[in-house]
Amino acid sequence: MKKTEIIILTGFLGSGKTTLLKQCLQTELANNRKIAVVMNEIGKISIDSNEVSKDVRLKELLNGCVCCTMKDQLEIQLLSLVQNNELDCIYIETTGVANTIDVIDACTSAQTVESLVIKGVLSTVDASRWLTKNELSPTIRYLLIQQISYSNLLFINRLQNLSTDEKEHVLHEIKSINPNIIIENTNINEFLSNLSFSETTIDHEKFDVNTSLKIKTYTHEQNHSYDKQQFEEFLRNAPSNLFRMKGYVSFKGDPLLYNVQYSNGLLTYEKELMKLPKRLVCIGENIDQKLLEIELNKLEVSE
Ligand SMILES: Nc1nc2c(ncn2[C@@H]2O[C@H](COP(=O)(O)OP(=O)(O)OP(=O)(O)O)[C@@H](O)[C@H]2O)c(=O)[nH]1
């Protein structure tokens, strides 16, 4: 029986996993491969699943991490995907705080080993986040290093924001942890065909995301439009423990809906044409959910 390939996508919150996934899926579909995606989100709702094309079978695992609390559910989902579909490959997009080794573990159980084979572990790194990693807590720093060391291909994003010296410094540090680096603008087709994962490098260190990290999520529903300037001001002054914010919101005086992406101090908007609930998912280390709720409510203005 032909085994279904698994490609695991890891990388810290907002480092570019979904963006890389979209590129991989385009390439896979162009090559007429039958693909499914398992998307894991630490929050109760998924924003990123809207990004996956309708031609791809999608399973969502929400409100937990496949590397710990949802390990069994990942296995069940993988088995149901391989039983019901003649798939060539399943992509697993992990939460930004997943410990790679435990995700690999969950994909290589006694039940799945006959039908699945890990083809690769791809990791994304945000170069600016890496540069300022000493401002993060030791557990988050440890997690960043783990995600890099257990991947067999790394994509370093946002290098263009760094000076030449900073770039060299970041690349040197990352290469010393894992020499299998690929920098942005890579030919996805070429790297997918050369991908080959070797399990021999795995060292089973234990790190439980649940107990080791104080990552919290908060989902905020928007009732009235925000004042755009105040919203941007709020994010400019956002606490450093708020790592990620994403979702759909509207702004006063503008009838459109916007897909908001905030990570590592950077804010981007894109017009959203679908009618989606107005809500923001906030992710951070020990974030004060109550305070965020109050602050976000204050940004609402009557039309
Ligand atoms: N400049 C630049 N921005 C990028 C790149 N990759 C992703 N982004 C932007 O960074 C933001 C987050 O990207 P995502 O792909 O959603 O990141 P993610 O790792 O999937 O995020 P989570 O699932 O929330 O952890 C988005 O606004 C992207 O457009 C890149 O290579 N360069």
CSV table of C-alpha atoms and ligand atoms in Angstrom, one decimal:
chain,number,residue,atom,x,y,z
A,1,MET,CA,0.0,0.0,0.0
A,2,LYS,CA,1.3,3.4,-0.9
A,3,LYS,CA,1.9,5.5,2.1
A,4,THR,CA,0.5,9.1,2.4
A,5,GLU,CA,3.2,11.7,2.9
A,6,ILE,CA,3.0,14.1,5.8
A,7,ILE,CA,4.6,17.5,5.8
A,8,ILE,CA,4.6,19.3,9.1
A,9,LEU,CA,4.7,23.1,9.2
A,10,THR,CA,6.1,24.7,12.4
A,11,GLY,CA,7.3,28.1,13.4
A,12,PHE,CA,6.5,30.7,16.0
A,13,LEU,CA,3.2,32.7,16.1
A,14,GLY,CA,2.9,34.9,13.0
A,15,SER,CA,6.2,33.7,11.4
A,16,GLY,CA,4.6,32.9,8.1
A,17,LYS,CA,3.4,29.2,8.3
A,18,THR,CA,0.0,29.9,6.5
A,19,THR,CA,1.7,32.0,3.9
A,20,LEU,CA,4.2,29.1,3.2
A,21,LEU,CA,1.3,26.6,3.3
A,22,LYS,CA,-0.6,28.5,0.6
A,23,GLN,CA,2.5,28.5,-1.7
A,24,CYS,CA,3.0,24.8,-1.1
A,25,LEU,CA,-0.7,24.0,-1.9
A,26,GLN,CA,-0.6,26.0,-5.1
A,27,THR,CA,2.5,24.0,-6.2
A,28,GLU,CA,1.0,20.7,-5.2
A,29,LEU,CA,-2.3,21.3,-6.9
A,30,ALA,CA,-0.5,22.4,-10.1
A,31,ASN,CA,1.3,19.1,-10.0
A,32,ASN,CA,-2.1,17.3,-9.7
A,33,ARG,CA,-1.4,15.9,-6.3
A,34,LYS,CA,-4.3,15.1,-4.0
A,35,ILE,CA,-3.7,17.0,-0.8
A,36,ALA,CA,-5.4,17.5,2.6
A,37,VAL,CA,-4.6,20.0,5.4
A,38,VAL,CA,-4.9,19.6,9.1
A,39,MET,CA,-4.9,23.0,10.7
A,40,ASN,CA,-4.3,23.3,14.4
A,41,GLU,CA,-5.2,26.5,16.3
A,42,ILE,CA,-4.6,27.2,19.9
A,43,GLY,CA,-7.7,29.4,20.0
A,44,LYS,CA,-11.4,28.4,19.8
A,45,ILE,CA,-11.8,29.6,16.3
A,46,SER,CA,-9.7,29.5,13.2
A,47,ILE,CA,-8.9,32.6,11.1
A,48,ASP,CA,-6.4,30.8,8.8
A,49,SER,CA,-8.7,28.1,7.5
A,50,ASN,CA,-10.4,30.7,5.2
A,51,GLU,CA,-7.0,30.9,3.4
A,52,VAL,CA,-7.1,27.2,2.3
A,53,SER,CA,-8.5,26.7,-1.2
A,54,LYS,CA,-11.8,24.8,-1.6
A,55,ASP,CA,-9.9,22.1,-3.7
A,56,VAL,CA,-8.1,20.9,-0.6
A,57,ARG,CA,-9.7,18.8,2.1
A,58,LEU,CA,-9.4,20.6,5.4
A,59,LYS,CA,-9.7,19.4,9.0
A,60,GLU,CA,-9.5,21.8,11.9
A,61,LEU,CA,-8.3,21.0,15.4
A,62,LEU,CA,-9.1,24.0,17.5
A,63,ASN,CA,-8.6,25.1,21.1
A,64,GLY,CA,-5.5,23.1,21.9
A,65,CYS,CA,-2.2,22.0,20.6
A,66,VAL,CA,-1.6,18.7,18.7
A,67,CYS,CA,1.7,18.3,20.4
A,68,CYS,CA,0.0,17.7,23.8
A,69,THR,CA,-3.7,17.9,24.6
A,70,MET,CA,-4.9,17.0,21.1
A,71,LYS,CA,-2.4,14.3,20.2
A,72,ASP,CA,-5.0,11.6,20.1
A,73,GLN,CA,-7.3,13.7,18.0
A,74,LEU,CA,-4.6,14.3,15.5
A,75,GLU,CA,-4.1,10.6,15.1
A,76,ILE,CA,-7.8,10.0,14.6
A,77,GLN,CA,-8.0,12.8,12.0
A,78,LEU,CA,-5.0,11.5,10.1
A,79,LEU,CA,-6.4,8.0,10.1
A,80,SER,CA,-9.8,9.1,8.8
A,81,LEU,CA,-8.2,11.2,6.1
A,82,VAL,CA,-6.1,8.2,4.8
A,83,GLN,CA,-9.0,5.8,5.0
A,84,ASN,CA,-11.4,7.9,3.1
A,85,ASN,CA,-9.2,9.5,0.5
A,86,GLU,CA,-6.5,8.4,-1.8
A,87,LEU,CA,-4.2,11.3,-0.8
A,88,ASP,CA,-0.7,12.0,-1.9
A,89,CYS,CA,0.1,14.2,1.0
A,90,ILE,CA,-1.3,15.7,4.2
A,91,TYR,CA,0.0,19.1,5.4
A,92,ILE,CA,-0.2,19.7,9.2
A,93,GLU,CA,0.0,23.4,10.2
A,94,THR,CA,0.8,23.4,13.8
A,95,THR,CA,0.0,26.2,16.3
A,96,GLY,CA,2.8,28.7,16.7
A,97,VAL,CA,3.6,27.3,20.1
A,98,ALA,CA,3.9,23.6,19.2
A,99,ASN,CA,6.9,21.6,20.2
A,100,THR,CA,7.9,20.0,16.9
A,101,ILE,CA,9.2,16.8,18.4
A,102,ASP,CA,5.8,16.0,20.0
A,103,VAL,CA,4.0,16.6,16.7
A,104,ILE,CA,6.4,14.2,15.0
A,105,ASP,CA,5.6,11.8,17.7
A,106,ALA,CA,1.9,12.1,17.2
A,107,CYS,CA,2.3,11.3,13.5
A,108,THR,CA,4.3,8.2,14.0
A,109,SER,CA,2.1,6.0,16.2
A,110,ALA,CA,1.7,2.2,15.9
A,111,GLN,CA,-1.6,2.8,14.1
A,112,THR,CA,-0.4,5.3,11.6
A,113,VAL,CA,3.0,3.9,10.8
A,114,GLU,CA,1.7,1.6,8.1
A,115,SER,CA,-0.2,4.3,6.2
A,116,LEU,CA,1.8,7.5,6.8
A,117,VAL,CA,5.4,8.6,6.2
A,118,ILE,CA,6.8,12.0,7.3
A,119,LYS,CA,8.2,13.6,4.2
A,120,GLY,CA,9.4,16.8,5.8
A,121,VAL,CA,9.3,19.3,8.7
A,122,LEU,CA,9.3,22.8,7.4
A,123,SER,CA,9.8,25.7,9.8
A,124,THR,CA,9.4,29.4,9.4
A,125,VAL,CA,11.4,32.0,11.3
A,126,ASP,CA,10.6,35.7,11.5
A,127,ALA,CA,14.1,37.3,11.3
A,128,SER,CA,13.1,40.4,13.2
A,129,ARG,CA,11.6,38.3,16.0
A,130,TRP,CA,14.7,36.3,16.1
A,131,LEU,CA,16.8,39.4,16.5
A,132,THR,CA,14.9,40.6,19.5
A,133,LYS,CA,14.4,37.1,21.0
A,134,ASN,CA,16.3,38.1,24.2
A,135,GLU,CA,13.3,40.2,25.2
A,136,LEU,CA,11.2,37.0,25.2
A,137,SER,CA,10.8,34.7,28.2
A,138,PRO,CA,13.3,31.8,28.5
A,139,THR,CA,10.5,29.2,27.7
A,140,ILE,CA,9.6,31.0,24.5
A,141,ARG,CA,13.2,31.3,23.5
A,142,TYR,CA,13.6,27.5,24.2
A,143,LEU,CA,10.6,26.8,22.0
A,144,LEU,CA,12.0,28.9,19.1
A,145,ILE,CA,15.2,26.9,19.3
A,146,GLN,CA,13.4,23.6,19.4
A,147,GLN,CA,11.3,24.5,16.4
A,148,ILE,CA,14.4,25.3,14.4
A,149,SER,CA,16.5,22.4,15.5
A,150,TYR,CA,13.9,19.7,14.6
A,151,SER,CA,13.0,21.0,11.1
A,152,ASN,CA,14.7,19.7,8.0
A,153,LEU,CA,14.1,22.9,6.1
A,154,LEU,CA,13.8,26.5,7.4
A,155,PHE,CA,12.4,29.5,5.8
A,156,ILE,CA,13.6,32.8,7.1
A,157,ASN,CA,11.2,35.6,6.5
A,158,ARG,CA,11.4,39.4,6.8
A,159,LEU,CA,15.2,39.5,6.4
A,160,GLN,CA,14.7,42.6,4.2
A,161,ASN,CA,13.8,44.6,7.3
A,162,LEU,CA,17.3,44.0,8.8
A,163,SER,CA,20.7,45.8,8.2
A,164,THR,CA,23.5,43.8,6.6
A,165,ASP,CA,25.1,43.2,10.0
A,166,GLU,CA,21.9,42.1,11.6
A,167,LYS,CA,21.2,39.7,8.7
A,168,GLU,CA,24.6,38.1,9.1
A,169,HIS,CA,24.1,37.8,12.8
A,170,VAL,CA,20.7,36.2,12.5
A,171,LEU,CA,21.8,33.8,9.8
A,172,HIS,CA,24.9,32.8,11.7
A,173,GLU,CA,23.0,32.1,14.9
A,174,ILE,CA,20.3,30.1,13.1
A,175,LYS,CA,22.7,28.2,11.0
A,176,SER,CA,24.6,27.2,14.1
A,177,ILE,CA,21.4,25.6,15.4
A,178,ASN,CA,20.4,24.0,12.1
A,179,PRO,CA,22.4,24.3,8.8
A,180,ASN,CA,19.4,23.3,6.6
A,181,ILE,CA,18.4,26.9,5.9
A,182,ILE,CA,16.4,28.2,2.9
A,183,ILE,CA,15.9,31.9,2.6
A,184,GLU,CA,12.8,33.5,1.3
A,185,ASN,CA,12.0,33.5,-2.5
A,186,THR,CA,12.8,29.9,-2.8
A,187,ASN,CA,11.5,27.8,-5.7
A,188,ILE,CA,8.9,25.8,-3.8
A,189,ASN,CA,8.5,23.2,-6.5
A,190,GLU,CA,12.2,22.3,-6.3
A,191,PHE,CA,12.4,22.1,-2.6
A,192,LEU,CA,9.2,20.0,-2.3
A,193,SER,CA,10.7,17.4,-4.8
A,194,ASN,CA,14.0,17.2,-2.9
A,195,LEU,CA,12.4,17.0,0.6
A,196,SER,CA,13.4,14.0,2.6
A,197,PHE,CA,13.0,13.5,6.3
A,198,SER,CA,15.3,11.4,8.4
A,199,GLU,CA,14.0,10.3,11.8
A,200,THR,CA,17.5,9.5,13.0
A,201,THR,CA,18.1,13.0,14.2
A,202,ILE,CA,15.3,12.9,16.7
A,203,ASP,CA,16.2,13.3,20.4
A,204,HIS,CA,13.1,12.9,22.5
A,205,GLU,CA,13.4,15.7,25.0
A,206,LYS,CA,10.3,16.3,27.0
A,207,PHE,CA,8.7,19.7,26.9
A,208,ASP,CA,5.0,20.1,27.6
A,209,VAL,CA,3.6,23.2,26.0
A,210,ASN,CA,0.7,23.1,28.4
A,211,THR,CA,2.7,23.2,31.5
A,212,SER,CA,5.8,25.0,30.3
A,213,LEU,CA,4.2,27.9,28.5
A,214,LYS,CA,1.8,30.5,29.7
A,215,ILE,CA,0.3,31.1,26.3
A,216,LYS,CA,-3.2,32.4,26.4
A,217,THR,CA,-5.7,33.3,23.8
A,218,TYR,CA,-8.6,35.7,23.8
A,219,THR,CA,-11.3,36.0,21.2
A,220,HIS,CA,-12.8,39.4,21.0
A,221,GLU,CA,-16.1,40.1,19.2
A,222,GLN,CA,-16.4,43.5,17.5
A,223,ASN,CA,-19.9,45.0,18.0
A,224,HIS,CA,-19.2,48.5,16.4
A,225,SER,CA,-16.6,49.8,14.0
A,226,TYR,CA,-13.2,50.9,15.3
A,227,ASP,CA,-11.6,54.3,14.8
A,228,LYS,CA,-8.7,53.2,12.5
A,229,GLN,CA,-6.2,55.6,13.9
A,230,GLN,CA,-7.0,54.7,17.5
A,231,PHE,CA,-6.8,51.0,16.6
A,232,GLU,CA,-3.3,51.5,15.1
A,233,GLU,CA,-2.3,53.6,18.1
A,234,PHE,CA,-3.4,50.8,20.4
A,235,LEU,CA,-1.3,48.2,18.5
A,236,ARG,CA,1.7,50.6,18.4
A,237,ASN,CA,1.6,50.6,22.2
A,238,ALA,CA,0.6,47.0,22.6
A,239,PRO,CA,2.5,45.1,25.4
A,240,SER,CA,5.4,42.9,24.2
A,241,ASN,CA,3.7,39.8,25.5
A,242,LEU,CA,0.9,40.2,22.9
A,243,PHE,CA,2.5,38.2,20.1
A,244,ARG,CA,-0.3,37.8,17.6
A,245,MET,CA,-3.6,39.3,16.7
A,246,LYS,CA,-5.6,38.3,13.6
A,247,GLY,CA,-9.2,38.4,12.5
A,248,TYR,CA,-11.8,40.5,10.7
A,249,VAL,CA,-12.9,44.0,11.7
A,250,SER,CA,-14.5,47.1,10.2
A,251,PHE,CA,-13.5,50.7,10.6
A,252,LYS,CA,-15.7,53.8,11.0
A,253,GLY,CA,-16.7,55.4,7.7
A,254,ASP,CA,-15.7,52.4,5.6
A,255,PRO,CA,-18.3,49.8,4.7
A,256,LEU,CA,-15.6,47.1,4.0
A,257,LEU,CA,-14.4,44.3,6.2
A,258,TYR,CA,-10.7,43.9,6.7
A,259,ASN,CA,-8.5,40.9,7.5
A,260,VAL,CA,-6.1,42.2,10.2
A,261,GLN,CA,-2.8,40.6,10.8
A,262,TYR,CA,-0.6,41.7,13.6
A,263,SER,CA,2.6,40.0,14.5
A,264,ASN,CA,5.9,41.1,16.1
A,265,GLY,CA,4.9,44.8,16.0
A,266,LEU,CA,3.8,44.7,12.3
A,267,LEU,CA,0.3,45.4,11.3
A,268,THR,CA,-1.2,44.7,7.9
A,269,TYR,CA,-4.7,44.9,6.5
A,270,GLU,CA,-6.4,43.2,3.5
A,271,LYS,CA,-9.9,43.8,2.2
A,272,GLU,CA,-12.0,40.8,2.9
A,273,LEU,CA,-14.8,40.1,0.3
A,274,MET,CA,-16.5,37.2,2.2
A,275,LYS,CA,-19.0,38.0,4.9
A,276,LEU,CA,-17.3,36.8,8.0
A,277,PRO,CA,-17.9,37.4,11.7
A,278,LYS,CA,-16.2,40.4,13.1
A,279,ARG,CA,-13.8,39.1,15.6
A,280,LEU,CA,-10.1,39.2,16.7
A,281,VAL,CA,-8.1,36.4,18.0
A,282,CYS,CA,-5.4,37.6,20.4
A,283,ILE,CA,-2.5,35.3,21.4
A,284,GLY,CA,0.2,36.0,23.9
A,285,GLU,CA,2.2,35.0,27.0
A,286,ASN,CA,0.2,35.6,30.1
A,287,ILE,CA,-2.0,38.2,28.4
A,288,ASP,CA,-4.6,40.0,30.5
A,289,GLN,CA,-7.8,39.0,28.7
A,290,LYS,CA,-10.0,41.3,30.7
A,291,LEU,CA,-7.7,44.3,30.0
A,292,LEU,CA,-7.7,43.5,26.3
A,293,GLU,CA,-11.4,43.3,26.3
A,294,ILE,CA,-11.7,46.7,27.9
A,295,GLU,CA,-9.1,48.3,25.6
A,296,LEU,CA,-10.7,46.9,22.4
A,297,ASN,CA,-14.2,47.9,23.5
A,298,LYS,CA,-12.9,51.5,24.0
A,299,LEU,CA,-11.8,51.6,20.4
A,300,GLU,CA,-15.4,51.1,19.2
A,301,VAL,CA,-17.2,54.1,18.0
A,302,SER,CA,-20.8,54.7,16.9
A,303,GLU,CA,-21.4,55.1,13.2
B,1,LIG,N1,7.3,40.6,4.7
B,1,LIG,C1,6.9,39.3,4.9
B,1,LIG,N2,5.7,39.1,5.5
B,1,LIG,C2,5.2,37.9,5.6
B,1,LIG,C3,6.0,36.8,5.1
B,1,LIG,N3,5.3,35.6,5.4
B,1,LIG,C4,4.2,36.0,6.1
B,1,LIG,N4,4.1,37.4,6.2
B,1,LIG,C5,3.0,38.2,6.8
B,1,LIG,O1,3.1,37.9,8.2
B,1,LIG,C6,1.7,37.8,8.7
B,1,LIG,C7,1.5,36.5,9.4
B,1,LIG,O2,1.7,35.5,8.4
B,1,LIG,P1,1.0,34.0,8.5
B,1,LIG,O3,1.4,33.2,7.3
B,1,LIG,O4,-0.4,34.1,8.9
B,1,LIG,O5,1.8,33.5,9.8
B,1,LIG,P2,1.5,32.1,10.7
B,1,LIG,O6,2.8,31.6,11.2
B,1,LIG,O7,0.6,31.2,9.9
B,1,LIG,O8,0.6,32.8,11.9
B,1,LIG,P3,-0.1,31.9,13.1
B,1,LIG,O9,-0.8,30.8,12.5
B,1,LIG,O10,-1.0,32.9,13.7
B,1,LIG,O11,1.0,31.5,14.0
B,1,LIG,C8,0.8,38.0,7.5
B,1,LIG,O12,0.4,39.4,7.5
B,1,LIG,C9,1.7,37.7,6.3
B,1,LIG,O13,1.2,38.4,5.2
B,1,LIG,C10,7.2,37.0,4.4
B,1,LIG,O14,7.9,36.1,3.9
B,1,LIG,N5,7.6,38.3,4.3
